[in-house]
Amino acid sequence: MLNIVLFGPPGAGKGTQSSKLVEKFNLVHLSTGDIFRFNIKNETELGRLAKSYIDAGNLVPDEVTINMLEKEVTQYSDAKGFIFDGFPRTVPQAEALDMFLKSKNTSIQLMLALVVEEEELIKRLLLRGKDSGRADDTDESIIRNRIQVYNEQTAVAAKFYEAQGKYHAINGVGSVDEIFERLSSIIVEKQQ
Ligand code: ADP
């Protein structure tokens, strides 16, 4: 299996690049943000639980997120691998994912981290908010809170993979195709 964590702050381009990568490498895309939004739209219990956290730009509690993610992975029993987009976002989530994949006799091979500076992120998110219908993308103070949450709680999760020699930082500024090329070449290298 080829399991990749696509990492980076809100607005770094994880969703855009994930869609292209899953096609090229025949992987399953698991975006925790997309799964939460699907549940909110369909008014499930999980959606109701997650909504207040997401609207405020805070993280959904680890236990809820980890359970959801494990259930999703289990559904794709014949997947060739996964792109995890938006997960793990905390150190406990990284530890849980590690243990969970180990129980399935597999592991994360790569963490690809998109690097984009803060003012560029805010510009991108406000632009996306104009037509995405995402409430968390329209209010600048909520966007700034999400970036702060990323800096305080999420960025440290990269150290977990750095310690295992799996971390690669990628310049997330450029055209979509240029960034895709940067990511793809690291994955191809890893496969050889
Ligand atoms: P972005 O990366 O643009 O912030 P996402 O679509 O990945 O957006 O996530 C939207 C929101 O969903 C986050 O701000 C957070 O509230 C919640 N969320 C997504 N993934 C996680 C996670 N792994 N742990 C906790 N909360 C999460």
mmCIF file of C-alpha atoms and ligand atoms in Angstrom:
data_model
loop_
_atom_site.group_PDB
_atom_site.id
_atom_site.type_symbol
_atom_site.label_atom_id
_atom_site.label_comp_id
_atom_site.label_asym_id
_atom_site.label_seq_id
_atom_site.Cartn_x
_atom_site.Cartn_y
_atom_site.Cartn_z
ATOM 1 C CA MET A 1 0.000 0.000 0.000
ATOM 2 C CA LEU A 2 0.954 3.595 -0.531
ATOM 3 C CA ASN A 3 -0.321 5.809 2.267
ATOM 4 C CA ILE A 4 0.386 9.519 2.159
ATOM 5 C CA VAL A 5 -0.422 12.342 4.537
ATOM 6 C CA LEU A 6 -0.923 15.577 2.627
ATOM 7 C CA PHE A 7 -0.196 18.233 5.194
ATOM 8 C CA GLY A 8 -0.319 22.007 5.434
ATOM 9 C CA PRO A 9 -2.300 24.930 6.820
ATOM 10 C CA PRO A 10 -5.859 25.811 5.742
ATOM 11 C CA GLY A 11 -5.787 27.123 2.194
ATOM 12 C CA ALA A 12 -2.471 25.458 1.305
ATOM 13 C CA GLY A 13 -4.081 23.547 -1.576
ATOM 14 C CA LYS A 14 -4.435 20.089 -0.059
ATOM 15 C CA GLY A 15 -7.872 19.426 -1.576
ATOM 16 C CA THR A 16 -6.899 20.573 -5.071
ATOM 17 C CA GLN A 17 -3.721 18.516 -5.115
ATOM 18 C CA SER A 18 -5.375 15.466 -3.527
ATOM 19 C CA SER A 19 -7.905 15.192 -6.369
ATOM 20 C CA LYS A 20 -5.081 15.125 -8.896
ATOM 21 C CA LEU A 21 -2.859 12.765 -6.911
ATOM 22 C CA VAL A 22 -5.546 10.121 -6.281
ATOM 23 C CA GLU A 23 -6.145 9.929 -10.015
ATOM 24 C CA LYS A 24 -2.503 9.599 -10.965
ATOM 25 C CA PHE A 25 -1.571 7.101 -8.259
ATOM 26 C CA ASN A 26 -4.898 5.263 -7.957
ATOM 27 C CA LEU A 27 -5.432 6.028 -4.281
ATOM 28 C CA VAL A 28 -8.457 6.741 -2.103
ATOM 29 C CA HIS A 29 -8.838 10.369 -0.978
ATOM 30 C CA LEU A 30 -9.976 10.801 2.619
ATOM 31 C CA SER A 31 -10.613 14.438 3.529
ATOM 32 C CA THR A 32 -11.852 14.790 7.090
ATOM 33 C CA GLY A 33 -13.168 18.289 6.276
ATOM 34 C CA ASP A 34 -15.206 16.914 3.344
ATOM 35 C CA ILE A 35 -16.563 14.069 5.468
ATOM 36 C CA PHE A 36 -17.609 16.481 8.224
ATOM 37 C CA ARG A 37 -19.270 18.801 5.694
ATOM 38 C CA PHE A 38 -21.123 15.860 4.126
ATOM 39 C CA ASN A 39 -22.424 14.919 7.583
ATOM 40 C CA ILE A 40 -23.446 18.499 8.366
ATOM 41 C CA LYS A 41 -25.338 18.751 5.073
ATOM 42 C CA ASN A 42 -27.141 15.490 5.734
ATOM 43 C CA GLU A 43 -27.872 16.454 9.342
ATOM 44 C CA THR A 44 -26.404 13.288 10.836
ATOM 45 C CA GLU A 45 -25.530 13.043 14.491
ATOM 46 C CA LEU A 46 -21.842 13.394 13.664
ATOM 47 C CA GLY A 47 -22.659 16.506 11.629
ATOM 48 C CA ARG A 48 -24.578 18.081 14.479
ATOM 49 C CA LEU A 49 -21.701 17.375 16.826
ATOM 50 C CA ALA A 50 -19.008 18.746 14.520
ATOM 51 C CA LYS A 51 -20.800 21.864 13.282
ATOM 52 C CA SER A 52 -20.198 24.223 16.210
ATOM 53 C CA TYR A 53 -16.465 23.454 16.262
ATOM 54 C CA ILE A 54 -16.080 23.898 12.517
ATOM 55 C CA ASP A 55 -18.099 27.115 12.360
ATOM 56 C CA ALA A 56 -15.849 28.638 15.027
ATOM 57 C CA GLY A 57 -12.696 27.477 13.238
ATOM 58 C CA ASN A 58 -11.729 25.078 16.026
ATOM 59 C CA LEU A 59 -10.826 21.404 15.787
ATOM 60 C CA VAL A 60 -13.437 18.715 16.266
ATOM 61 C CA PRO A 61 -12.415 16.645 19.345
ATOM 62 C CA ASP A 62 -9.817 13.933 18.674
ATOM 63 C CA GLU A 63 -11.937 11.016 19.771
ATOM 64 C CA VAL A 64 -14.766 11.884 17.379
ATOM 65 C CA THR A 65 -12.393 12.515 14.481
ATOM 66 C CA ILE A 66 -10.293 9.394 15.035
ATOM 67 C CA ASN A 67 -13.362 7.131 15.235
ATOM 68 C CA MET A 68 -14.757 8.589 12.064
ATOM 69 C CA LEU A 69 -11.485 8.229 10.185
ATOM 70 C CA GLU A 70 -10.962 4.612 11.226
ATOM 71 C CA LYS A 71 -14.489 3.758 10.110
ATOM 72 C CA GLU A 72 -13.835 5.336 6.712
ATOM 73 C CA VAL A 73 -10.535 3.511 6.162
ATOM 74 C CA THR A 74 -12.159 0.187 7.074
ATOM 75 C CA GLN A 75 -14.807 0.714 4.386
ATOM 76 C CA TYR A 76 -12.202 0.629 1.607
ATOM 77 C CA SER A 77 -10.915 -2.868 2.201
ATOM 78 C CA ASP A 78 -9.350 -3.244 -1.256
ATOM 79 C CA ALA A 79 -7.763 0.213 -1.542
ATOM 80 C CA LYS A 80 -4.241 0.381 -2.960
ATOM 81 C CA GLY A 81 -3.535 3.196 -0.563
ATOM 82 C CA PHE A 82 -4.860 6.444 0.852
ATOM 83 C CA ILE A 83 -4.242 10.142 0.735
ATOM 84 C CA PHE A 84 -5.073 11.545 4.142
ATOM 85 C CA ASP A 85 -6.084 15.191 3.708
ATOM 86 C CA GLY A 86 -6.736 17.117 6.914
ATOM 87 C CA PHE A 87 -5.765 14.197 9.124
ATOM 88 C CA PRO A 88 -3.842 13.881 11.383
ATOM 89 C CA ARG A 89 -4.219 17.409 12.738
ATOM 90 C CA THR A 90 -2.933 16.768 16.262
ATOM 91 C CA VAL A 91 -0.222 14.580 17.800
ATOM 92 C CA PRO A 92 -2.792 12.186 19.374
ATOM 93 C CA GLN A 93 -4.379 11.785 15.926
ATOM 94 C CA ALA A 94 -0.971 10.948 14.420
ATOM 95 C CA GLU A 95 -0.326 8.392 17.145
ATOM 96 C CA ALA A 96 -3.775 6.849 16.683
ATOM 97 C CA LEU A 97 -3.317 6.628 12.904
ATOM 98 C CA ASP A 98 0.043 4.950 13.353
ATOM 99 C CA MET A 99 -1.384 2.315 15.679
ATOM 100 C CA PHE A 100 -4.447 1.784 13.546
ATOM 101 C CA LEU A 101 -2.452 1.272 10.323
ATOM 102 C CA LYS A 102 -0.087 -1.053 12.165
ATOM 103 C CA SER A 103 -3.085 -3.194 13.147
ATOM 104 C CA LYS A 104 -3.842 -3.422 9.401
ATOM 105 C CA ASN A 105 -0.211 -4.386 8.659
ATOM 106 C CA THR A 106 0.506 -1.139 6.875
ATOM 107 C CA SER A 107 1.856 2.355 7.621
ATOM 108 C CA ILE A 108 2.289 5.916 6.365
ATOM 109 C CA GLN A 109 5.147 6.105 3.872
ATOM 110 C CA LEU A 110 5.210 9.857 3.270
ATOM 111 C CA MET A 111 4.115 13.147 4.735
ATOM 112 C CA LEU A 112 4.079 15.822 2.043
ATOM 113 C CA ALA A 113 3.751 19.272 3.582
ATOM 114 C CA LEU A 114 2.644 22.217 1.446
ATOM 115 C CA VAL A 115 4.352 25.407 2.600
ATOM 116 C CA VAL A 116 2.528 28.707 2.014
ATOM 117 C CA GLU A 117 2.936 31.927 3.974
ATOM 118 C CA GLU A 118 0.131 33.273 6.113
ATOM 119 C CA GLU A 119 -1.005 36.358 4.170
ATOM 120 C CA GLU A 120 -1.246 34.291 0.979
ATOM 121 C CA LEU A 121 -3.387 31.704 2.840
ATOM 122 C CA ILE A 122 -5.799 34.371 4.053
ATOM 123 C CA LYS A 123 -6.100 35.791 0.533
ATOM 124 C CA ARG A 124 -6.838 32.344 -0.928
ATOM 125 C CA LEU A 125 -9.396 31.424 1.739
ATOM 126 C CA LEU A 126 -11.315 34.701 1.420
ATOM 127 C CA LEU A 127 -11.400 34.167 -2.346
ATOM 128 C CA ARG A 128 -12.628 30.591 -1.912
ATOM 129 C CA GLY A 129 -15.269 31.822 0.568
ATOM 130 C CA LYS A 130 -16.859 33.964 -2.143
ATOM 131 C CA ASP A 131 -18.268 30.930 -3.932
ATOM 132 C CA SER A 132 -17.585 27.821 -1.841
ATOM 133 C CA GLY A 133 -20.567 28.354 0.456
ATOM 134 C CA ARG A 134 -18.244 27.545 3.372
ATOM 135 C CA ALA A 135 -19.112 29.740 6.348
ATOM 136 C CA ASP A 136 -15.626 29.189 7.804
ATOM 137 C CA ASP A 137 -14.078 30.804 4.706
ATOM 138 C CA THR A 138 -15.989 34.079 4.740
ATOM 139 C CA ASP A 139 -15.046 35.610 8.084
ATOM 140 C CA GLU A 140 -11.441 36.788 8.365
ATOM 141 C CA SER A 141 -11.340 36.388 12.164
ATOM 142 C CA ILE A 142 -12.407 32.720 11.841
ATOM 143 C CA ILE A 143 -9.801 32.173 9.134
ATOM 144 C CA ARG A 144 -7.133 33.698 11.391
ATOM 145 C CA ASN A 145 -8.276 31.434 14.232
ATOM 146 C CA ARG A 146 -7.926 28.351 11.991
ATOM 147 C CA ILE A 147 -4.390 29.376 11.092
ATOM 148 C CA GLN A 148 -3.594 29.952 14.761
ATOM 149 C CA VAL A 149 -5.014 26.517 15.628
ATOM 150 C CA TYR A 150 -2.833 25.075 12.869
ATOM 151 C CA ASN A 151 0.270 26.787 14.255
ATOM 152 C CA GLU A 152 -0.462 25.782 17.860
ATOM 153 C CA GLN A 153 -1.899 22.273 17.540
ATOM 154 C CA THR A 154 -1.306 20.900 14.062
ATOM 155 C CA ALA A 155 2.177 21.971 12.962
ATOM 156 C CA VAL A 156 3.732 19.839 15.752
ATOM 157 C CA ALA A 157 2.237 16.684 14.206
ATOM 158 C CA ALA A 158 4.814 17.031 11.409
ATOM 159 C CA LYS A 159 7.589 16.330 13.943
ATOM 160 C CA PHE A 160 6.118 12.893 14.464
ATOM 161 C CA TYR A 161 6.805 12.044 10.796
ATOM 162 C CA GLU A 162 10.050 13.990 10.669
ATOM 163 C CA ALA A 163 11.379 11.724 13.416
ATOM 164 C CA GLN A 164 10.559 8.737 11.205
ATOM 165 C CA GLY A 165 12.288 10.272 8.156
ATOM 166 C CA LYS A 166 8.998 10.564 6.269
ATOM 167 C CA TYR A 167 8.580 14.337 6.140
ATOM 168 C CA HIS A 168 9.025 16.361 2.944
ATOM 169 C CA ALA A 169 8.317 20.105 2.689
ATOM 170 C CA ILE A 170 7.089 21.329 -0.690
ATOM 171 C CA ASN A 171 6.766 24.907 -1.891
ATOM 172 C CA GLY A 172 3.001 25.419 -2.165
ATOM 173 C CA VAL A 173 3.225 28.605 -4.207
ATOM 174 C CA GLY A 174 3.085 28.359 -7.995
ATOM 175 C CA SER A 175 0.628 27.011 -10.543
ATOM 176 C CA VAL A 176 -1.510 23.977 -9.656
ATOM 177 C CA ASP A 177 0.413 21.940 -12.226
ATOM 178 C CA GLU A 178 3.817 23.030 -10.948
ATOM 179 C CA ILE A 179 2.933 22.047 -7.398
ATOM 180 C CA PHE A 180 1.465 18.763 -8.630
ATOM 181 C CA GLU A 181 4.767 18.034 -10.375
ATOM 182 C CA ARG A 182 6.716 18.715 -7.164
ATOM 183 C CA LEU A 183 4.502 16.337 -5.193
ATOM 184 C CA SER A 184 4.389 13.633 -7.869
ATOM 185 C CA SER A 185 8.142 13.482 -8.278
ATOM 186 C CA ILE A 186 8.643 12.780 -4.569
ATOM 187 C CA ILE A 187 6.016 10.020 -4.655
ATOM 188 C CA VAL A 188 7.539 8.427 -7.765
ATOM 189 C CA GLU A 189 10.981 8.554 -6.146
ATOM 190 C CA LYS A 190 9.578 6.851 -3.051
ATOM 191 C CA GLN A 191 8.015 4.095 -5.137
ATOM 192 C CA GLN A 192 11.323 3.168 -6.765
HETATM 193 P P1 ADP B 1 -9.077 23.633 5.860
HETATM 194 O O1 ADP B 1 -7.890 22.740 5.679
HETATM 195 O O2 ADP B 1 -9.300 24.541 4.732
HETATM 196 O O3 ADP B 1 -9.114 24.302 7.205
HETATM 197 P P2 ADP B 1 -10.810 21.322 6.073
HETATM 198 O O4 ADP B 1 -11.880 21.138 5.070
HETATM 199 O O5 ADP B 1 -9.669 20.398 6.051
HETATM 200 O O6 ADP B 1 -10.397 22.820 5.861
HETATM 201 O O7 ADP B 1 -11.426 21.289 7.553
HETATM 202 C C1 ADP B 1 -12.505 22.120 7.922
HETATM 203 C C2 ADP B 1 -12.728 22.032 9.423
HETATM 204 O O8 ADP B 1 -13.082 20.677 9.793
HETATM 205 C C3 ADP B 1 -11.531 22.370 10.319
HETATM 206 O O9 ADP B 1 -11.382 23.757 10.527
HETATM 207 C C4 ADP B 1 -11.901 21.598 11.598
HETATM 208 O O10 ADP B 1 -12.869 22.288 12.352
HETATM 209 C C5 ADP B 1 -12.556 20.335 11.075
HETATM 210 N N1 ADP B 1 -11.559 19.240 10.918
HETATM 211 C C6 ADP B 1 -11.110 18.731 9.737
HETATM 212 N N2 ADP B 1 -10.197 17.764 9.960
HETATM 213 C C7 ADP B 1 -10.049 17.658 11.307
HETATM 214 C C8 ADP B 1 -9.239 16.865 12.162
HETATM 215 N N3 ADP B 1 -8.372 15.969 11.681
HETATM 216 N N4 ADP B 1 -9.357 17.034 13.514
HETATM 217 C C9 ADP B 1 -10.214 17.921 14.008
HETATM 218 N N5 ADP B 1 -10.995 18.717 13.265
HETATM 219 C C10 ADP B 1 -10.927 18.603 11.919
#
